[in-house]
Short mmCIF file of C-alpha atoms and ligand atoms in Angstrom, two decimals:
data_model
loop_
_atom_site.label_atom_id
_atom_site.label_comp_id
_atom_site.label_asym_id
_atom_site.label_seq_id
_atom_site.Cartn_x
_atom_site.Cartn_y
_atom_site.Cartn_z
CA MET A 30 72.66 -6.34 132.23
CA ALA A 31 69.69 -4.88 130.14
CA TYR A 32 70.89 -4.14 126.61
CA GLN A 33 69.87 -1.09 124.58
CA TRP A 34 72.10 -1.36 121.55
CA LEU A 35 72.15 -5.06 120.91
CA GLU A 36 69.76 -8.11 121.16
CA TYR A 37 70.88 -11.09 123.23
CA SER A 38 69.09 -14.39 123.29
CA ILE A 39 69.75 -18.09 123.77
CA ASP A 40 67.87 -20.65 121.82
CA ASP A 41 68.57 -24.36 121.58
CA GLN A 42 72.02 -23.95 123.20
CA VAL A 43 72.95 -21.26 120.66
CA ALA A 44 73.47 -17.70 121.92
CA THR A 45 72.89 -14.91 119.54
CA ILE A 46 74.25 -11.36 119.89
CA ALA A 47 72.81 -9.01 117.28
CA LEU A 48 74.27 -5.43 117.04
CA ASN A 49 71.34 -3.14 116.80
CA ARG A 50 72.14 0.41 115.64
CA PRO A 51 71.02 -0.30 111.97
CA GLU A 52 70.90 3.44 110.99
CA THR A 53 74.73 3.52 111.27
CA LEU A 54 75.29 -0.02 110.00
CA ASN A 55 75.93 -0.92 113.55
CA ALA A 56 78.77 1.54 114.23
CA LEU A 57 80.50 0.87 117.58
CA THR A 58 79.85 3.57 120.16
CA ASP A 59 81.23 3.21 123.75
CA ASP A 60 77.89 2.13 125.05
CA LEU A 61 77.57 -0.63 122.34
CA LEU A 62 81.17 -1.73 122.98
CA ARG A 63 80.42 -1.99 126.75
CA GLU A 64 77.22 -3.96 126.10
CA LEU A 65 79.00 -6.24 123.60
CA THR A 66 81.76 -7.18 125.93
CA ASP A 67 79.25 -7.79 128.71
CA ALA A 68 77.18 -9.97 126.34
CA VAL A 69 80.24 -12.09 125.28
CA LYS A 70 81.13 -12.51 129.01
CA ALA A 71 77.43 -13.63 129.61
CA VAL A 72 77.93 -16.28 126.78
CA GLU A 73 81.14 -17.40 128.47
CA LYS A 74 79.41 -17.91 131.81
CA SER A 75 76.25 -19.41 130.52
CA ARG A 76 75.65 -23.14 130.96
CA ASP A 77 72.90 -22.95 128.38
CA ALA A 78 74.99 -21.45 125.57
CA ARG A 79 77.43 -23.79 123.70
CA VAL A 80 77.86 -21.67 120.59
CA LEU A 81 77.78 -18.00 119.84
CA VAL A 82 76.41 -16.37 116.70
CA LEU A 83 77.32 -12.71 116.27
CA THR A 84 75.42 -10.68 113.73
CA GLY A 85 73.96 -7.17 112.90
CA ARG A 86 70.46 -5.90 112.43
CA GLY A 87 69.60 -4.08 109.34
CA ARG A 88 71.65 -4.07 106.13
CA GLY A 89 75.08 -3.93 107.75
CA PHE A 90 77.05 -6.34 109.95
CA CYS A 91 79.18 -3.54 111.56
CA SER A 92 80.81 -0.40 110.18
CA GLY A 93 83.48 -0.19 112.80
CA GLN A 94 84.21 2.62 115.25
CA ASP A 95 81.29 5.14 115.37
CA LEU A 96 83.13 8.10 113.82
CA LYS A 97 80.59 10.60 114.96
CA SER A 98 80.91 9.81 118.68
CA PHE A 99 84.60 9.48 118.59
CA ASN A 100 85.05 12.76 116.81
CA ALA A 101 82.72 14.53 119.13
CA GLU A 102 85.41 15.50 121.59
CA PRO A 103 88.65 15.55 119.51
CA GLY A 104 90.61 17.35 122.27
CA GLU A 105 89.83 14.64 124.80
CA ARG A 106 90.13 11.57 122.60
CA ASP A 107 92.88 9.20 123.69
CA ILE A 108 93.01 6.32 121.15
CA ALA A 109 95.40 4.19 123.21
CA ALA A 110 93.03 4.38 126.21
CA HIS A 111 90.11 3.75 123.92
CA LEU A 112 91.68 0.61 122.47
CA ASP A 113 92.90 -0.64 125.83
CA HIS A 114 89.66 -0.06 127.54
CA TYR A 115 87.00 -1.16 124.94
CA TYR A 116 88.43 -3.02 121.96
CA HIS A 117 91.25 -5.14 123.44
CA PRO A 118 89.25 -6.85 126.22
CA LEU A 119 86.46 -7.47 123.80
CA ILE A 120 88.63 -9.04 121.04
CA ARG A 121 90.58 -11.13 123.60
CA LYS A 122 87.30 -12.31 125.05
CA LEU A 123 85.78 -13.22 121.76
CA ALA A 124 88.88 -14.94 120.40
CA ASN A 125 89.58 -16.91 123.57
CA LEU A 126 85.96 -17.91 124.33
CA GLU A 127 86.06 -21.66 124.79
CA LYS A 128 82.93 -22.11 122.69
CA PRO A 129 82.64 -21.95 118.86
CA THR A 130 81.81 -18.53 117.48
CA ILE A 131 80.25 -17.82 114.15
CA ALA A 132 80.08 -14.43 112.52
CA MET A 133 76.75 -14.45 110.62
CA VAL A 134 77.77 -11.69 108.26
CA ASN A 135 74.52 -10.10 106.96
CA GLY A 136 76.05 -7.06 105.33
CA VAL A 137 79.08 -4.76 105.09
CA ALA A 138 81.86 -5.29 107.51
CA ALA A 139 84.40 -2.41 107.77
CA GLY A 140 87.25 -1.24 109.97
CA ALA A 141 86.90 -2.62 113.50
CA GLY A 142 83.50 -4.18 112.45
CA MET A 143 85.65 -6.44 110.05
CA SER A 144 87.90 -7.16 113.02
CA LEU A 145 84.95 -8.43 114.93
CA ALA A 146 84.11 -10.82 112.14
CA LEU A 147 87.73 -11.88 111.91
CA ALA A 148 88.01 -12.59 115.63
CA CYS A 149 85.19 -15.20 115.39
CA ASP A 150 86.05 -18.77 114.55
CA LEU A 151 83.92 -19.01 111.50
CA ARG A 152 82.25 -16.65 109.08
CA ILE A 153 79.06 -17.35 107.12
CA ALA A 154 78.11 -14.57 104.81
CA ALA A 155 75.00 -13.54 102.78
CA GLU A 156 75.42 -12.76 98.98
CA GLY A 157 76.14 -9.15 98.52
CA VAL A 158 78.33 -8.78 101.67
CA ARG A 159 81.45 -6.44 101.40
CA PHE A 160 84.52 -6.32 103.57
CA SER A 161 86.93 -3.38 103.97
CA GLN A 162 89.88 -2.69 106.04
CA ALA A 163 88.53 0.93 106.00
CA PHE A 164 91.08 2.27 108.56
CA VAL A 165 93.52 3.57 105.94
CA ARG A 166 90.70 5.50 104.23
CA ILE A 167 90.60 7.75 107.32
CA GLY A 168 94.48 7.73 107.72
CA LEU A 169 94.47 5.07 110.37
CA VAL A 170 95.97 1.56 110.53
CA PRO A 171 94.38 -1.78 111.25
CA ASP A 172 93.45 -2.38 114.80
CA SER A 173 91.25 -4.62 116.99
CA GLY A 174 93.25 -7.69 115.87
CA SER A 175 92.86 -7.23 112.17
CA SER A 176 96.67 -7.34 111.54
CA TYR A 177 96.74 -10.53 113.61
CA PHE A 178 93.86 -12.41 112.08
CA LEU A 179 93.81 -11.24 108.49
CA PRO A 180 97.12 -12.38 107.18
CA ARG A 181 96.57 -15.78 108.96
CA LEU A 182 93.27 -16.11 107.12
CA ILE A 183 94.02 -14.92 103.59
CA GLY A 184 97.78 -14.62 103.52
CA HIS A 185 100.31 -11.72 104.03
CA SER A 186 100.10 -10.31 100.57
CA ARG A 187 96.32 -10.09 100.14
CA ALA A 188 96.09 -8.80 103.86
CA LEU A 189 98.52 -6.01 102.91
CA GLU A 190 96.50 -5.22 99.78
CA MET A 191 93.34 -4.93 101.76
CA ALA A 192 94.93 -2.91 104.56
CA MET A 193 96.91 -0.48 102.24
CA SER A 194 94.17 0.13 99.83
CA GLY A 195 91.07 -0.01 101.98
CA MET A 196 89.55 -1.79 98.98
CA MET A 197 86.09 -3.30 99.21
CA VAL A 198 86.31 -7.01 98.79
CA ASP A 199 83.15 -8.43 97.44
CA ASP A 200 81.32 -11.61 98.37
CA ARG A 201 82.91 -14.00 95.75
CA THR A 202 86.33 -12.71 96.30
CA ALA A 203 85.91 -13.08 100.05
CA LEU A 204 84.98 -16.71 99.53
CA GLN A 205 87.67 -17.33 97.05
CA TRP A 206 90.41 -15.76 99.39
CA GLY A 207 89.12 -17.83 102.43
CA LEU A 208 87.94 -14.73 104.31
CA ILE A 209 84.59 -16.47 104.78
CA ASN A 210 83.72 -20.16 105.19
CA ARG A 211 80.43 -20.07 103.30
CA LEU A 212 78.57 -17.70 101.01
CA VAL A 213 74.82 -18.34 100.88
CA PRO A 214 71.82 -16.52 99.41
CA ALA A 215 70.52 -13.74 101.84
CA ASP A 216 67.31 -15.52 102.52
CA SER A 217 69.09 -18.81 103.61
CA LEU A 218 71.69 -16.99 105.83
CA GLU A 219 69.94 -17.74 109.10
CA ALA A 220 68.95 -21.37 108.20
CA GLU A 221 72.62 -22.10 107.21
CA THR A 222 74.14 -20.40 110.20
CA TYR A 223 71.84 -21.91 112.80
CA GLY A 224 72.03 -25.30 111.14
CA LEU A 225 75.87 -25.20 111.64
CA ALA A 226 75.49 -23.61 115.09
CA LYS A 227 73.22 -26.35 116.26
CA ALA A 228 75.36 -29.11 114.83
CA LEU A 229 78.31 -27.60 116.80
CA ALA A 230 76.14 -27.16 119.94
CA SER A 231 75.62 -30.93 119.87
CA GLY A 232 79.36 -31.56 119.83
CA PRO A 233 81.56 -32.25 122.77
CA PRO A 234 81.99 -28.81 124.45
CA LEU A 235 85.25 -29.51 126.20
CA ALA A 236 86.89 -30.91 123.01
CA LEU A 237 85.55 -27.93 121.05
CA GLY A 238 87.11 -25.48 123.51
CA MET A 239 90.41 -27.43 123.35
CA ILE A 240 90.42 -27.49 119.53
CA LYS A 241 90.27 -23.68 119.49
CA ARG A 242 93.27 -23.44 121.86
CA GLU A 243 95.09 -26.09 119.96
CA MET A 244 94.76 -24.44 116.65
CA ALA A 245 95.74 -21.07 118.07
CA PHE A 246 98.79 -22.65 119.64
CA GLY A 247 99.70 -24.44 116.44
CA ALA A 248 99.54 -21.12 114.50
CA ALA A 249 102.15 -19.58 116.72
CA HIS A 250 104.48 -22.39 117.61
CA SER A 251 106.92 -24.87 116.00
CA LEU A 252 105.95 -28.42 114.97
CA ASP A 253 107.74 -29.93 118.00
CA GLU A 254 106.10 -27.58 120.36
CA THR A 255 102.66 -28.20 118.82
CA LEU A 256 103.05 -32.02 118.90
CA GLU A 257 103.76 -31.69 122.65
CA ARG A 258 100.71 -29.47 123.23
CA GLU A 259 98.48 -31.80 121.09
CA LYS A 260 99.61 -34.59 123.27
CA ASP A 261 98.63 -32.72 126.37
CA PHE A 262 95.22 -31.79 124.94
CA GLN A 263 94.58 -35.32 123.83
CA VAL A 264 95.31 -36.67 127.32
CA GLU A 265 92.77 -34.24 128.66
CA ALA A 266 90.20 -35.00 126.00
CA ALA A 267 90.67 -38.75 126.45
CA ALA A 268 89.89 -38.43 130.12
CA THR A 269 86.52 -36.89 129.57
CA GLU A 270 83.11 -38.63 130.01
CA ASP A 271 82.11 -37.26 126.57
CA HIS A 272 84.87 -39.35 124.95
CA ARG A 273 83.76 -42.47 126.67
CA GLU A 274 80.15 -41.67 125.79
CA ALA A 275 81.06 -41.19 122.08
CA VAL A 276 83.03 -44.46 121.85
CA THR A 277 80.18 -46.39 123.45
CA ALA A 278 77.52 -44.68 121.29
CA PHE A 279 79.63 -45.49 118.15
CA PHE A 280 79.45 -49.26 118.91
CA ALA A 281 75.84 -49.04 119.87
CA LYS A 282 75.20 -47.18 116.62
CA GLN A 283 73.54 -44.40 118.41
CA PRO A 284 74.20 -40.67 118.28
CA PRO A 285 76.30 -39.53 121.26
CA VAL A 286 74.89 -37.18 123.83
CA PHE A 287 77.56 -34.79 125.13
CA LYS A 288 77.41 -33.34 128.53
CA GLY A 289 80.55 -31.27 128.73
CA ARG A 290 82.25 -33.50 131.38
C1 LHQ B 310 78.43 5.61 110.16
C2 LHQ B 310 79.60 4.74 110.13
C3 LHQ B 310 80.54 4.92 111.17
C4 LHQ B 310 79.18 6.52 112.10
C5 LHQ B 310 78.39 4.32 108.43
N1 LHQ B 310 80.26 5.77 112.14
N2 LHQ B 310 78.29 6.40 111.13
C6 LHQ B 310 89.28 2.36 116.65
C7 LHQ B 310 89.58 3.11 117.73
C8 LHQ B 310 89.75 4.53 117.57
C9 LHQ B 310 89.51 5.38 116.59
C10 LHQ B 310 89.08 5.06 115.33
O1 LHQ B 310 88.94 3.76 114.86
C11 LHQ B 310 88.99 2.57 115.42
C12 LHQ B 310 88.74 1.40 114.47
C13 LHQ B 310 87.92 1.71 113.34
O2 LHQ B 310 86.91 1.02 113.19
S1 LHQ B 310 88.36 2.85 112.22
C14 LHQ B 310 87.23 2.60 110.90
C15 LHQ B 310 85.88 3.14 111.18
N3 LHQ B 310 85.00 2.85 110.07
C16 LHQ B 310 84.94 3.39 108.88
O3 LHQ B 310 85.71 4.27 108.54
C17 LHQ B 310 83.87 3.05 107.92
C18 LHQ B 310 82.93 4.22 107.72
N4 LHQ B 310 81.84 3.78 106.81
C19 LHQ B 310 81.97 3.58 105.56
O4 LHQ B 310 83.00 3.68 104.91
C20 LHQ B 310 80.65 3.26 104.81
O5 LHQ B 310 79.58 3.63 105.55
C21 LHQ B 310 80.53 1.71 104.56
C22 LHQ B 310 81.50 1.33 103.46
C23 LHQ B 310 80.62 0.87 105.86
C24 LHQ B 310 79.07 1.43 103.98
O6 LHQ B 310 78.80 2.31 102.86
P1 LHQ B 310 77.35 2.54 102.34
O7 LHQ B 310 76.71 1.17 102.18
O8 LHQ B 310 77.43 3.38 101.15
O9 LHQ B 310 76.45 3.19 103.55
P2 LHQ B 310 76.63 4.69 104.01
O10 LHQ B 310 78.00 5.24 103.96
O11 LHQ B 310 75.53 5.50 103.34
O12 LHQ B 310 76.23 4.62 105.61
C25 LHQ B 310 74.89 4.51 106.02
C26 LHQ B 310 74.75 5.39 107.29
O13 LHQ B 310 75.58 4.84 108.28
C27 LHQ B 310 75.22 6.80 106.98
O14 LHQ B 310 74.48 7.70 107.78
P3 LHQ B 310 73.34 8.60 107.04
O15 LHQ B 310 72.82 9.48 108.09
O16 LHQ B 310 73.94 9.41 105.99
O17 LHQ B 310 72.34 7.64 106.43
C28 LHQ B 310 76.57 6.84 107.55
O18 LHQ B 310 77.06 8.04 108.00
C29 LHQ B 310 76.47 5.91 108.72
N5 LHQ B 310 77.78 5.21 109.09
N6 LHQ B 310 79.48 4.02 109.06
N7 LHQ B 310 81.68 4.09 111.25
#
């Protein structure tokens, strides 16, 4: 698919999706949502891409649903169908992608734009970023997974404060609350993000995919259930060529080369 509203590239095993509607701080139109879902699927299928970086062009990361286009036909708008058709498949695809995902948060993330950042595994942010659960400011409630991811990341009480007030959380607070993994000067954002992305891209792909599933499982199950699931994953990981390669490389005092087998 040729993309009009985002940029898609793969370099050194790292795929980048950059939302590209800077004049609206990358607000999400139907076309952009369609392209974004397609691009995440492309990353899923690509043998060349081992890590995904999601970012925005211009001064914003993503301002959420494009309010202009959604309000254009108020009589016809069907929010349930809109969420089912556009947002839910995208959020599921992103969260379940068996490759590490990093939100490179270059600027403000609001509403469903913040949900996108939350659905990624890691968030690296530039100084000056702001986060808002903006939904309530327009009389709506969190959607696109925000009410799932946010309390798990920053705790119930802080998540409620953000969701109920629509407050802007600044960069230092975001770091202190654990909303982001790292806060870096704007001019180091790319170097930091791609440094981490390349390190992850050189890791064992099968184990990384399993780690994602394992942590998601652990967050939603009992200790006993999780121990059993960990055992299953460990059996699977221990049977990979990559595991053997890493143990051999360890004793040879060489860096391992992982092939995803
Ligand atoms: C925008 C937007 C935008 C269009 C900035 N749309 N143009 C799901 C399904 C169904 C229904 C509804 O919702 C959802 C989920 C959601 O995402 S609901 C939440 C939608 N998002 C928002 O309510 C956030 C709206 N934006 C803002 O509050 C501010 O723009 C933020 C806080 C993000 C940034 O503020 P500033 O840095 O002061 O920038 P700005 O407000 O001046 O925006 C720059 C331009 O971008 C401006 O256009 P203009 O022509 O005046 O330069 C805005 O109109 C446009 N823009 N967000 N979501």
